[in-house]
CSV table of C-alpha atoms in Angstrom, one decimal:
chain,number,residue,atom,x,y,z
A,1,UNK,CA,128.8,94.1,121.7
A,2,UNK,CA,127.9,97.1,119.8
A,3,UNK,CA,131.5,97.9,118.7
A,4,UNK,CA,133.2,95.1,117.5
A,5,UNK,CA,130.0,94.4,115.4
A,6,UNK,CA,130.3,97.4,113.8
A,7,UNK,CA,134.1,96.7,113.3
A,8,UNK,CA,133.5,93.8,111.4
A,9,UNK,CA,130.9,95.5,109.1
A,10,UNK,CA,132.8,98.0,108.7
A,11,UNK,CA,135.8,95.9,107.4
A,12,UNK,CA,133.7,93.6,105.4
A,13,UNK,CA,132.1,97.1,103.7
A,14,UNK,CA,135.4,98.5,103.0
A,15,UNK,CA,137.3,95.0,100.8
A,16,UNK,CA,134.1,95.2,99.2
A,17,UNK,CA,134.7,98.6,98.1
A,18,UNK,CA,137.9,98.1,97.8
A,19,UNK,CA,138.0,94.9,95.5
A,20,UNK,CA,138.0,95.9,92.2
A,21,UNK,CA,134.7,95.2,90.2
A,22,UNK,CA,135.2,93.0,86.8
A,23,UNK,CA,134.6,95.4,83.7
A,24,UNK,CA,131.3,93.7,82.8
A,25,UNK,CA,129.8,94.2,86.0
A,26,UNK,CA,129.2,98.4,85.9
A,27,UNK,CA,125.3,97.7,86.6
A,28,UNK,CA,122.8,94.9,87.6
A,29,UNK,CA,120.4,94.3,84.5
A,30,UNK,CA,118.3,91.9,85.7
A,31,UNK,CA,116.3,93.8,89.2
A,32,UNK,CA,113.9,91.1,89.9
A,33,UNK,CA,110.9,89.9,92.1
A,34,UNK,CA,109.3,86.8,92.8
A,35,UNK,CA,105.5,87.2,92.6
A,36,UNK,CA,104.2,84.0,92.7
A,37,UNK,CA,101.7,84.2,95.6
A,38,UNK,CA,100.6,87.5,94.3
A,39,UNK,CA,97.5,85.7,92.1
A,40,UNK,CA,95.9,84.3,94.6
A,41,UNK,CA,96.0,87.5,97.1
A,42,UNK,CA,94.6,89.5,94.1
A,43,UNK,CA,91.9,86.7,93.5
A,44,UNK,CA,91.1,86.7,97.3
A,45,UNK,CA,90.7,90.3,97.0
A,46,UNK,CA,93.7,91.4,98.9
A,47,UNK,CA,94.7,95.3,98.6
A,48,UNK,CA,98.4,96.9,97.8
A,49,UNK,CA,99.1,100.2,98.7
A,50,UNK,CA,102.1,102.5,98.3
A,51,UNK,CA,104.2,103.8,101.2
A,52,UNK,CA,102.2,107.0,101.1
A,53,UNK,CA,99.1,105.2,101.7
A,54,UNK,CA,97.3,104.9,98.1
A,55,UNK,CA,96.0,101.8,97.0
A,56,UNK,CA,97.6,100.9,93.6
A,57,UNK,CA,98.4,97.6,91.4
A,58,UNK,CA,101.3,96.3,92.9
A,59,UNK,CA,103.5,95.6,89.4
A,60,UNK,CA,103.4,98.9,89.2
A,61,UNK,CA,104.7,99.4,93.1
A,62,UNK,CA,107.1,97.3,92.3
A,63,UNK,CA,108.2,98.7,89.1
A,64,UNK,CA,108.5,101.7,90.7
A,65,UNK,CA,110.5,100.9,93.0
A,66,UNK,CA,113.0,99.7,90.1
A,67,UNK,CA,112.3,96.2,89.6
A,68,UNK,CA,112.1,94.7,86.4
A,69,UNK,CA,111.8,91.3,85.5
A,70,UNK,CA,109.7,89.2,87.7
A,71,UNK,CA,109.6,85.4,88.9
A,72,UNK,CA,107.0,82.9,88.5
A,73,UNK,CA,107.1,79.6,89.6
A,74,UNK,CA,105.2,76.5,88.1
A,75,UNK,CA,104.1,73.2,89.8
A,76,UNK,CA,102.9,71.0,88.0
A,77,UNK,CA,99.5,69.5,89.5
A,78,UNK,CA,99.5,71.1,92.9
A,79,UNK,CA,96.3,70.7,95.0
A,80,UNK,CA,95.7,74.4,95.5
A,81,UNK,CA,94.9,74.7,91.3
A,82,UNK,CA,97.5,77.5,91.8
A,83,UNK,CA,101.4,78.3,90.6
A,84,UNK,CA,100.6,75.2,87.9
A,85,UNK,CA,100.3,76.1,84.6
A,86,UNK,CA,97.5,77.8,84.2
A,87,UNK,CA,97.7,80.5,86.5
A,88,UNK,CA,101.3,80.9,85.0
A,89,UNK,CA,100.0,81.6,82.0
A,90,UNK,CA,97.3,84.1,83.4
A,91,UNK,CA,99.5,85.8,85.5
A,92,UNK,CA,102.4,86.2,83.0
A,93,UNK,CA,99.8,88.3,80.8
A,94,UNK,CA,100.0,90.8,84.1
A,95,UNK,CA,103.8,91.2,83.7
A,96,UNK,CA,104.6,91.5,80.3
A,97,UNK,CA,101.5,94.0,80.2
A,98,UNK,CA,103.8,95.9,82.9
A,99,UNK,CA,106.5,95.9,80.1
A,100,UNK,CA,108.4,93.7,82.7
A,101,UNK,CA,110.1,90.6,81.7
A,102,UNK,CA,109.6,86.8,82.7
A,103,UNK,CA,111.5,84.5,84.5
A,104,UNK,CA,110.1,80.8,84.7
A,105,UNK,CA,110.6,78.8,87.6
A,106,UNK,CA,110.1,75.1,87.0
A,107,UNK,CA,110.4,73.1,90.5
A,108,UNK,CA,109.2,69.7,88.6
A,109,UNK,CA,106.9,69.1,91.4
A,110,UNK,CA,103.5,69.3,92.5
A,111,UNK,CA,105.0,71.1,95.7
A,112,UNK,CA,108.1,72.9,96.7
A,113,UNK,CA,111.4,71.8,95.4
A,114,UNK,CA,114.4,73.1,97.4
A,115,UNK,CA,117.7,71.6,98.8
A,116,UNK,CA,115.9,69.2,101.4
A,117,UNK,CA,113.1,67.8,99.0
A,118,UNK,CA,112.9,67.4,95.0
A,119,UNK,CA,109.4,65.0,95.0
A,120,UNK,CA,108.5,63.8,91.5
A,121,UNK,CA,105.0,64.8,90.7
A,122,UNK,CA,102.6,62.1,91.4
A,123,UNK,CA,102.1,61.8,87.9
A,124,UNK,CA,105.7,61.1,87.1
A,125,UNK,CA,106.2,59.0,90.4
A,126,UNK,CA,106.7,55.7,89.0
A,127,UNK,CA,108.8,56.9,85.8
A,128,UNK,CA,112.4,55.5,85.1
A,129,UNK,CA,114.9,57.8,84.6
A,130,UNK,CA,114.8,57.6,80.6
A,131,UNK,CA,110.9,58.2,81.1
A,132,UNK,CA,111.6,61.0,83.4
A,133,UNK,CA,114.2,62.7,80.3
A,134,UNK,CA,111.1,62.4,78.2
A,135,UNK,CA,108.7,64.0,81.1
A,136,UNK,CA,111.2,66.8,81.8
A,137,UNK,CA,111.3,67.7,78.2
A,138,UNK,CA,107.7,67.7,77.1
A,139,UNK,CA,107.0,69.3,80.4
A,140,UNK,CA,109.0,72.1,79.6
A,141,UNK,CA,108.3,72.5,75.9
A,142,UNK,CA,104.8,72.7,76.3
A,143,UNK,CA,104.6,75.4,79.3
A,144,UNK,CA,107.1,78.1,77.6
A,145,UNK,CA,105.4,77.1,74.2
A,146,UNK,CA,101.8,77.8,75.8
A,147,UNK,CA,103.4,80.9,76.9
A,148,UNK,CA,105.2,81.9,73.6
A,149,UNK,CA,101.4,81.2,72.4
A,150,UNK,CA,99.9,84.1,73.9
A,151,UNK,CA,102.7,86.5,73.3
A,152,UNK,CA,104.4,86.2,76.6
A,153,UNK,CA,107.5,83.8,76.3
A,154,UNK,CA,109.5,83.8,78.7
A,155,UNK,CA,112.9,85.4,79.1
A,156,UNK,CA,114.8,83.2,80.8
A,157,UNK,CA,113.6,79.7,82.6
A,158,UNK,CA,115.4,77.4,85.5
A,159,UNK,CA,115.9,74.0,84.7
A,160,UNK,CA,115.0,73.5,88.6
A,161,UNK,CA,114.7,74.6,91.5
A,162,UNK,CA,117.5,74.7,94.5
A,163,UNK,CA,118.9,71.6,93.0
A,164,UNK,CA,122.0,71.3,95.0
A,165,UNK,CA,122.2,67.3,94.8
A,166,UNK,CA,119.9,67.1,92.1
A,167,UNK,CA,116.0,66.7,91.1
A,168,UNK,CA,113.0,64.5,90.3
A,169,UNK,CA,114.5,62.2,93.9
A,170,UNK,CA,115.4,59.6,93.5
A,171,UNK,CA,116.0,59.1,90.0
A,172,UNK,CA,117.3,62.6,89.3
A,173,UNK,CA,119.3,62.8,92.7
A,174,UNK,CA,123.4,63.4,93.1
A,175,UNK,CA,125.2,60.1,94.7
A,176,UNK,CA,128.5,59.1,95.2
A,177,UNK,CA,129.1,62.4,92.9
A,178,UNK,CA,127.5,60.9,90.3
A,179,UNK,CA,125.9,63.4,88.1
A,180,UNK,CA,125.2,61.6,85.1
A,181,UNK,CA,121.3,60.9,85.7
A,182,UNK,CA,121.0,64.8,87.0
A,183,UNK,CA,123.2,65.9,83.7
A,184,UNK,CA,120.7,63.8,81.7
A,185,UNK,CA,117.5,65.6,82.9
A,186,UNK,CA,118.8,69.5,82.8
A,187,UNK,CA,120.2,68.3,79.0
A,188,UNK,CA,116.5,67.9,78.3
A,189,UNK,CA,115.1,70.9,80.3
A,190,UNK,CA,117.7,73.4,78.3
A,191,UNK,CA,117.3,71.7,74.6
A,192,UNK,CA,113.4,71.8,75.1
A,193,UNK,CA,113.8,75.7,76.2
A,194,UNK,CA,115.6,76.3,73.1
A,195,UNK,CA,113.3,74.5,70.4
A,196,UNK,CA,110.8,76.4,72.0
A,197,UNK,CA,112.5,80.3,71.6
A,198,UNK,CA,116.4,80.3,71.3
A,199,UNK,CA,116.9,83.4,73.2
A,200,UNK,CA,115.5,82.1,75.8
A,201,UNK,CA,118.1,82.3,78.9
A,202,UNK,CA,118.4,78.8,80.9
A,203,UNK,CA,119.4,79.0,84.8
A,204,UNK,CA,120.9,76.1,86.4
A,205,UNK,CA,119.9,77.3,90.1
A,206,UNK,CA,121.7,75.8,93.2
A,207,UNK,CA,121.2,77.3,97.1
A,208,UNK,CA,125.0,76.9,97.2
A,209,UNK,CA,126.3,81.2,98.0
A,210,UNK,CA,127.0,79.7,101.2
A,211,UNK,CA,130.0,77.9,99.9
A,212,UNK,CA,132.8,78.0,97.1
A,213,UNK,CA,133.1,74.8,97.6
A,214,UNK,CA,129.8,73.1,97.6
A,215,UNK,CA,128.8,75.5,94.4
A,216,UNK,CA,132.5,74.7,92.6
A,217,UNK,CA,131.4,70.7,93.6
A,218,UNK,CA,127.6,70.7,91.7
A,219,UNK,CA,128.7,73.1,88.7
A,220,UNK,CA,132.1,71.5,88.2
A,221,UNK,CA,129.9,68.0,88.3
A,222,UNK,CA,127.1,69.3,85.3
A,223,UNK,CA,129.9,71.3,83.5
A,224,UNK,CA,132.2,67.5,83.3
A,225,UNK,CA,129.2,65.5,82.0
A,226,UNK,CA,128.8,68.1,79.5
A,227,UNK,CA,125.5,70.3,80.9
A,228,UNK,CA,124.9,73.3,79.2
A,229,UNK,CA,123.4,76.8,80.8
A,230,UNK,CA,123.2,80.6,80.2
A,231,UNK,CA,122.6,82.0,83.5
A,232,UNK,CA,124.2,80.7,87.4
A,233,UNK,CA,121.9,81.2,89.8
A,234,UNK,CA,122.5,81.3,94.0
A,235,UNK,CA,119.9,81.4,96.4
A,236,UNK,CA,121.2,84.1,99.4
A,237,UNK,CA,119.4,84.6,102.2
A,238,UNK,CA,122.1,85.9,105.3
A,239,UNK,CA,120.5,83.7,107.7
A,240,UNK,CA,121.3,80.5,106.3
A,241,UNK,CA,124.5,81.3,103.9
A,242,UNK,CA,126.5,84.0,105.5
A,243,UNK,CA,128.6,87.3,105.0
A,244,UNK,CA,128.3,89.5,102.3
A,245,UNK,CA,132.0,89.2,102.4
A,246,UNK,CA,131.2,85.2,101.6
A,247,UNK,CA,129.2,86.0,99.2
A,248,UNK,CA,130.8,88.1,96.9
A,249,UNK,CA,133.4,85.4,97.0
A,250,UNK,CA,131.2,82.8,95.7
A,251,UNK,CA,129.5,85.1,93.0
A,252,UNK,CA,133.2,86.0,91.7
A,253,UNK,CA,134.8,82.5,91.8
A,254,UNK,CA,131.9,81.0,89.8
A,255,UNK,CA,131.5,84.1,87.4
A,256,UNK,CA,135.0,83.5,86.7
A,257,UNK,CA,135.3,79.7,86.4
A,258,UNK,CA,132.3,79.0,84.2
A,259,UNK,CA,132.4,82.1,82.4
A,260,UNK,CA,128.4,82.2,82.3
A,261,UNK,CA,126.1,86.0,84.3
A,262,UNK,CA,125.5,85.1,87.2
A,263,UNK,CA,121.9,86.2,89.5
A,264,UNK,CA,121.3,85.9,93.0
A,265,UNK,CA,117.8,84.6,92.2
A,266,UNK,CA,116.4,84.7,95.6
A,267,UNK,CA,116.9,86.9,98.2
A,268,UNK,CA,114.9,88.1,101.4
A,269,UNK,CA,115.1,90.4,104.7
A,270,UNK,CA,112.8,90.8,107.7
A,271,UNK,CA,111.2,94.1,108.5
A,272,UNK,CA,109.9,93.3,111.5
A,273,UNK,CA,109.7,90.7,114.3
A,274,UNK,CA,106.5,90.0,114.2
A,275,UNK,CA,104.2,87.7,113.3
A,276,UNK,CA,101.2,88.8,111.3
A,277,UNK,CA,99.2,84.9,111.2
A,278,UNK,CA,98.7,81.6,112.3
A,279,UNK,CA,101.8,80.4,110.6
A,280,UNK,CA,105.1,80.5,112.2
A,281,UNK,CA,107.4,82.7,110.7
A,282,UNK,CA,110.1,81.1,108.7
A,283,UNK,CA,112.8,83.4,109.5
A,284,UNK,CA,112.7,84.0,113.4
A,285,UNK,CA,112.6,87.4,114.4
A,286,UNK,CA,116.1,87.5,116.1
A,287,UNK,CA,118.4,86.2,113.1
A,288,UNK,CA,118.9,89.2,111.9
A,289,UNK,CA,122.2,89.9,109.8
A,290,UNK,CA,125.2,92.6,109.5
A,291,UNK,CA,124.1,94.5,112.0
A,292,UNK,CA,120.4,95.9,110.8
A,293,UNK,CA,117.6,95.6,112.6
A,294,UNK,CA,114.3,94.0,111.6
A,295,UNK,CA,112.7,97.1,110.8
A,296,UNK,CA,111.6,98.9,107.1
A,297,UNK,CA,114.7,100.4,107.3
A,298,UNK,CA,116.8,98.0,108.2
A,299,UNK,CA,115.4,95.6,105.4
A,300,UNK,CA,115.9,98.3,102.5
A,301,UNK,CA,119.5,99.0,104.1
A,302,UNK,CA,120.4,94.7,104.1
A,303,UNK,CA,118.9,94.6,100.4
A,304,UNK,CA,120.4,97.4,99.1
A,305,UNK,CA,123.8,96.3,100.5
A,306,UNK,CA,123.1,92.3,98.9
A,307,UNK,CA,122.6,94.0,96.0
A,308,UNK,CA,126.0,96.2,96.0
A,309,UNK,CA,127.9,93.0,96.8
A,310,UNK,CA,127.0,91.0,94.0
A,311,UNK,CA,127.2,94.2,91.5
A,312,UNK,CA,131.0,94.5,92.6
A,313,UNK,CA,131.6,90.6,92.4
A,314,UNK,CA,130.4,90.9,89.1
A,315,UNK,CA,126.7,89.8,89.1
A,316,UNK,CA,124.1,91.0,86.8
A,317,UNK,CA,120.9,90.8,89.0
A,318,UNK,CA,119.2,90.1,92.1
A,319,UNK,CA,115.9,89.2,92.7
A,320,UNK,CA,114.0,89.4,96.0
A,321,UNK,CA,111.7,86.6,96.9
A,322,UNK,CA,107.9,86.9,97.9
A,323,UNK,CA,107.8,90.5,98.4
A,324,UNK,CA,104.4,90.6,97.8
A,325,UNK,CA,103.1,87.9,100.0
A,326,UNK,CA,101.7,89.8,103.3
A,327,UNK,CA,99.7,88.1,105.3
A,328,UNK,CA,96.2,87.0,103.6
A,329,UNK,CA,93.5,84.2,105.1
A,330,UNK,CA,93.4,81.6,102.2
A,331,UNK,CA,96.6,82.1,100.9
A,332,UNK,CA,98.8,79.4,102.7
A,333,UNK,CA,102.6,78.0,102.9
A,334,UNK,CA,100.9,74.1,102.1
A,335,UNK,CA,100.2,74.1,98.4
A,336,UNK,CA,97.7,70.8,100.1
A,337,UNK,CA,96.2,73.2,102.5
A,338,UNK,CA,96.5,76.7,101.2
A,339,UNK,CA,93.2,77.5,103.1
A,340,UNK,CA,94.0,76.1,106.5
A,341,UNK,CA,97.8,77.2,106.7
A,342,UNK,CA,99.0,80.4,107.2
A,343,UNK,CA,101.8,83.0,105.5
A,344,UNK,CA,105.4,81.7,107.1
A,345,UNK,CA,107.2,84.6,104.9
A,346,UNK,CA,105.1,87.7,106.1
A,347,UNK,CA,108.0,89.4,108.1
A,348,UNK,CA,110.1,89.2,104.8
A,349,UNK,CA,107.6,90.6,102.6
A,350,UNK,CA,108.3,94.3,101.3
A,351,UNK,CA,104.9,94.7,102.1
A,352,UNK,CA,103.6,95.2,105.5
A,353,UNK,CA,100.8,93.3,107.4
A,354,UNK,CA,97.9,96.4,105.9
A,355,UNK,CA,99.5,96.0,102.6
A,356,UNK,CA,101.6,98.7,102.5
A,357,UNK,CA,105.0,98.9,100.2
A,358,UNK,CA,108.7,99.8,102.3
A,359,UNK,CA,109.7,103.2,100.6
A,360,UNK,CA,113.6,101.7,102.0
A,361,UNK,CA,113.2,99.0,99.2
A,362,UNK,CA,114.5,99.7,96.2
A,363,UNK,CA,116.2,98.0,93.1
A,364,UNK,CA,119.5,100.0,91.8
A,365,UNK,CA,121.0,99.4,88.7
């Protein structure tokens, strides 16, 4: 088996190299992380430590290791009392102190959005759709202008989170290709982001690098009704949306048909096979991807290889997702239960089950 794997990594590594890289893509600007568990490991007094073994703060870990801009999400009345506004607004003080900037993740939910669930928040269950316009606007004017407030506005925002057929369900959702009610809702998101700060950067972010054709379907459908964004944003996680090869397809077909930067916004590797909790891991330990092993080296080498694909396809960033959430009692998967439920991401983390930081991780320019 060994050999013809190593064939077909081999030949996907060399049309990569091969493919010639669009002018504007000499470097990846935007080297990102997603932090937003790290609050509530800090406030439950978990440690971070470098790979040599000294406990430090882990912004500057991660800066170190090249990262810039970091990810926060926001929920809007979750029953944990954490990733809503709030803490969003405490924990963005931490990262613009780090001289890093601010990406704002607005899921529009009390719990997690992605492609298989987009719940209204309870408060906004029984809205109409012109009610939820209205919701999605004030909702979004007054967290970015809370932030502005205290000196940390955001650089850029999604309008949404992994909203491949659409948000706010059912209301917001995508049927019989439909996108007028979902075009209606990101209008309000992105015109409420720029009467707060203009230079804020809007993401429309979909899950959709596993397929030309699913991502030209959803941004062809916002683009037609008139939807305006900044930034396109993929979810890739090799497990669920295939080769690198695939990959760099999608980030090049949608740079070039929308003419907007594009980010891989979320992106994730296992270091080892085990399990460090209660919680079962999300990503089993034998999906592993292009050949590398679930081991520290094997995550910095699959990273650091996601990240060359979409610099040569033309992308300007990548972000990795949870890196910081090892394995902590009290910090949970269940935003309802973050006590009783355990870590599902603690193989994926760039942080080992003691704390520890991967030296293989890094973010390259």
């Amino acid at each position: 088996m060994r050999k013809p794997v190593l064939a077909v990594i081999g030949a996907v590594l060399l049309m990569l190299a091969l493919t010639p890289a669009p002018a504007q893509a000499a470097s990846l600007t935007m080297l990102g992380a997603d932090v937003s568990s790290l609050q509530r490991t800090l406030d439950l007094g978990g440690k971070y430590y470098t790979a040599a073994g000294a406990q430090a703060d882990p912004y500057d870990i991660l800066k170190g290791a090249g990262a810039n801009y970091l990810r926060l999400r926001v929920w809007n009345n979750p029953a944990s009392g954490y990733n809503n506004k709030a803490k969003v607004l405490q924990q963005a003080k931490s990262v613009k102190a780090k001289g890093l900037k601010l990406l704002v993740d607005f899921h529009y939910s009390d719990t997690w959005a992605d492609p298989g669930k987009q719940y209204p928040p309870a408060a906004w269950s029984s809205h109409s759709l012109s009610q939820l316009q209205t919701d999605v606007y004030n909702y979004t004017y007054d967290v970015c202008t809370a932030l502005k407030a205290q000196g940390t506005t955001p650089d850029s925002v999604q309008i949404g989170n992994e909203i491949n057929v659409g948000m706010l369900w059912p209301k917001g959702q995508v049927t019989n290709n439909d996108f007028t009610p979902l075009a209606s809702l990101l209008k309000q998101g992105y015109n409420a982001t720029k009467a707060c700060n203009s230079g804020t950067q809007v993401m429309i972010h979909t899950a959709d690098a596993d397929s030309d054709a699913n991502a030209r379907w959803f941004y062809d459908g916002i683009k037609a009704q008139g939807v305006t964004w900044d930034i396109t944003a993929l979810s890739y996680y090799c497990m669920w949306h295939g080769t690198l090869a695939n990959l760099y397809n999608v980030i090049a077909d949608v740079r070039s048909r929308y003419a907007k930067p594009v980010v891989v916004v979320e992106t994730a590797y296992m270091y080892t096979t085990a399990n460090a909790d209660s919680q079962s891991n999300s990503i089993p330990g034998t999906t592993t991807c292009d050949g590398q092993p679930a081991t520290k080296a094997g995550q910095g080498t699959e990273f650091t290889w996601i990240q060359n694909t979409a610099r040569n396809a033309g992308a300007i960033g990548v972000f990795y997702w949870e890196p910081t959430w090892y394995a902590i009692s009290g910090n949970g998967w269940d935003p309802a239960n973050i006590n009783g439920t355990g870590d599902g991401w603690d193989n994926m983390a760039t942080f080992d089950a003691t704390g520890k930081f991967n030296s293989y991780v890094k973010w390259t320019a």
